[in-house]
Amino acid sequence: MTLVAGVVAVQGDVTEHADAIERAGRAHGREVTVHEIRESGIVPDCDLLAMPGGESTTISRLVHSEGIAAEIRDHVAAGKPLLATCAGLIVASSDANDDRVDELGLLDASVERNAFGRQKDSFEAPLSVTGLDEPYPAVFIRAPAIDAVGECEVLATWDDRPVAVRDGPIIGTAFHPELTPDSRIHGLAFFENDDAAVPADAESR
Ligand code: GLN
């Protein structure tokens, strides 16, 4: 059965996420159709969602004004997987510590924007991630750190700060897993757990 994926496409690395989802799907023997989401009405058809990085202030403003925010909340409430990366993680969090960000409050975590400092604006780090056998080459670009993790499970830390977490059907990463050829984070978010990859209504079939 072909899965339907959505990439929130108001800003950020949309085609890179779409490619990574397709590659991860192939690696797990799953066929995926990817939709770019710029308006409401598409998310309800999606089995899995990615929310890319960019600028969290802009992304949060647009997902609310386009009516996508409520649909993303419903998606997660239905237990369907969401991968929220960098600014996407900030938007998904419960507290961005910035009044200009209207958080979705989906991920039980407080974040600090641009936590890794200016001189290290962009760097790559070999990250040990729970669930992955080998270190993951994580690209950080003006990345947030996760301040308090609430109910979240910490999957990876850098400089003693959480940079990847899982909260139910959501994986949030401070880094950009769409920017390397390594699609294991997308695999972890969408295809490792069969229950998460199968649409909620499939159970009754
Ligand atoms: N610094 C950005 C923000 O706070 C996030 C950067 C990114 O997504 N690469 O929104």
XYZ file of C-alpha atoms and ligand atoms in Angstrom:
215
model
C 0.000 0.000 0.000
C 1.336 3.414 -0.949
C 1.709 5.782 2.000
C 0.866 9.461 1.649
C 3.463 11.836 3.083
C 3.215 15.581 3.526
C 5.982 18.142 3.835
C 4.892 21.459 5.316
C 6.063 23.728 2.533
C 5.531 27.259 3.744
C 9.332 27.607 4.053
C 12.528 25.544 4.222
C 14.079 22.445 2.656
C 10.940 21.003 1.135
C 12.330 18.991 -1.791
C 15.193 17.704 0.380
C 12.703 16.345 2.918
C 10.570 14.841 0.143
C 13.652 13.080 -1.286
C 14.712 11.833 2.144
C 11.222 10.433 2.819
C 11.247 8.602 -0.528
C 14.741 7.211 0.102
C 13.863 6.099 3.628
C 10.672 4.513 2.305
C 12.607 2.574 -0.342
C 15.095 1.421 2.318
C 12.133 0.004 4.262
C 10.357 -1.407 1.201
C 7.555 1.173 1.386
C 6.199 3.191 -1.510
C 5.434 6.811 -0.648
C 3.708 9.661 -2.470
C 4.812 13.060 -1.168
C 2.627 16.176 -1.145
C 3.868 19.693 -0.465
C 1.597 21.466 1.985
C 0.994 25.168 1.482
C -2.704 25.294 2.252
C -5.262 23.510 4.395
C -7.089 20.401 3.210
C -4.082 18.173 2.415
C -2.818 17.178 5.863
C -5.941 15.106 6.657
C -5.013 12.770 3.772
C -1.432 12.299 4.979
C -0.184 9.239 6.844
C 3.032 10.988 7.877
C 4.278 14.568 8.037
C 7.565 16.457 8.044
C 7.915 20.051 9.197
C 11.211 21.491 7.895
C 13.554 24.124 9.286
C 13.681 27.732 8.156
C 12.618 30.595 10.397
C 10.334 29.532 13.208
C 8.643 32.949 13.486
C 7.631 32.822 9.810
C 6.644 29.151 9.810
C 4.450 29.491 12.894
C 2.735 32.584 11.481
C 1.997 30.882 8.152
C 0.806 27.516 9.472
C -1.700 29.377 11.627
C -2.842 31.846 8.974
C -3.221 29.089 6.352
C -5.266 26.885 8.678
C -2.628 24.134 8.658
C -1.832 24.346 12.391
C -5.091 22.761 13.542
C -4.699 19.997 10.952
C -1.188 19.192 12.197
C -2.563 18.989 15.743
C -5.298 16.583 14.573
C -2.682 14.506 12.701
C -0.630 14.059 15.875
C -3.725 13.501 18.029
C -4.581 10.603 15.693
C -1.164 9.103 16.514
C 0.292 9.654 13.030
C 4.019 10.387 12.817
C 5.503 13.879 12.570
C 9.184 14.672 12.033
C 9.869 18.260 13.091
C 13.337 19.562 12.298
C 15.169 22.677 13.501
C 12.704 25.578 13.133
C 10.015 22.905 12.696
C 10.970 21.548 16.129
C 10.699 25.058 17.587
C 7.204 25.458 16.106
C 6.121 21.998 17.347
C 7.431 22.638 20.883
C 5.391 23.665 23.899
C 7.597 26.692 24.602
C 9.869 28.502 22.135
C 10.852 31.095 24.764
C 10.063 33.758 22.172
C 6.805 35.699 21.918
C 7.135 35.907 18.140
C 6.654 32.146 17.838
C 3.119 30.810 18.226
C 3.996 27.226 19.205
C 1.808 24.256 18.353
C 2.418 22.725 21.794
C 2.735 19.203 20.390
C 6.148 18.232 21.692
C 6.496 18.343 25.461
C 9.663 20.396 25.389
C 10.928 23.898 25.861
C 13.518 25.075 23.358
C 16.171 27.751 23.141
C 16.508 29.236 19.674
C 20.022 29.630 18.215
C 21.461 27.858 21.257
C 24.738 26.805 19.701
C 26.136 30.296 19.256
C 27.097 32.436 16.320
C 30.647 31.386 15.678
C 29.353 27.855 15.338
C 26.432 28.919 13.147
C 26.800 25.828 11.036
C 28.604 22.595 11.854
C 28.403 18.865 11.354
C 28.668 16.447 14.255
C 28.703 12.644 14.471
C 25.746 12.042 16.730
C 24.922 8.913 18.697
C 21.180 8.510 18.297
C 19.082 6.000 20.234
C 17.747 3.511 17.695
C 20.592 3.944 15.172
C 23.571 1.582 15.162
C 26.150 3.975 13.714
C 26.655 7.713 14.461
C 24.480 10.029 12.395
C 26.163 12.939 10.504
C 24.048 15.765 11.890
C 24.115 19.192 10.229
C 23.351 22.046 12.632
C 22.419 25.463 11.203
C 21.564 28.146 13.797
C 20.169 25.232 15.724
C 17.989 25.273 18.811
C 18.655 23.218 21.917
C 15.971 21.538 23.938
C 15.813 23.140 27.361
C 13.404 21.052 29.323
C 12.197 17.781 27.933
C 9.046 17.082 29.911
C 7.654 13.726 28.821
C 10.024 13.525 25.845
C 12.535 10.740 25.463
C 15.958 12.155 24.648
C 17.377 10.365 21.593
C 20.602 12.364 21.224
C 22.613 15.089 22.934
C 25.369 17.428 21.771
C 27.429 19.552 24.174
C 25.366 17.950 26.953
C 22.146 19.383 25.529
C 19.320 17.331 24.014
C 19.170 17.752 20.219
C 16.838 14.901 19.247
C 13.749 13.800 21.159
C 10.756 11.556 20.734
C 7.343 12.331 22.187
C 4.784 9.711 21.130
C 4.406 9.893 17.332
C 6.710 12.934 17.077
C 10.455 13.014 16.531
C 12.030 16.450 16.867
C 15.596 17.198 15.822
C 17.598 20.392 16.297
C 19.617 19.450 13.202
C 18.758 18.993 9.508
C 18.434 15.283 8.604
C 17.291 16.228 5.082
C 20.699 17.726 4.217
C 22.728 14.528 4.105
C 22.270 11.428 1.915
C 21.715 9.487 5.171
C 17.962 8.990 5.538
C 18.039 6.988 8.781
C 16.359 9.735 10.846
C 13.423 9.779 8.408
C 13.419 5.998 8.621
C 13.289 6.160 12.410
C 10.490 8.731 12.393
C 8.320 7.102 9.753
C 9.126 3.488 8.963
C 10.828 1.718 11.876
C 7.658 1.265 13.831
C 5.150 -0.431 11.539
C 2.220 0.767 13.628
C 3.310 4.364 13.098
C 3.604 3.929 9.328
C 0.246 2.301 8.893
C -2.724 4.673 8.627
C -4.921 4.669 11.726
C -7.964 3.403 9.799
C -6.025 0.413 8.426
C -6.524 -1.469 11.673
C -10.112 -2.274 10.860
C -9.313 -3.670 7.394
N 17.365 29.822 13.955
C 16.134 29.439 13.310
C 14.947 29.768 14.194
O 15.107 30.012 15.339
C 16.134 27.968 12.969
C 17.223 27.684 11.982
C 16.957 26.519 11.097
O 15.836 26.033 10.965
N 17.998 26.116 10.425
O 13.847 29.768 13.734
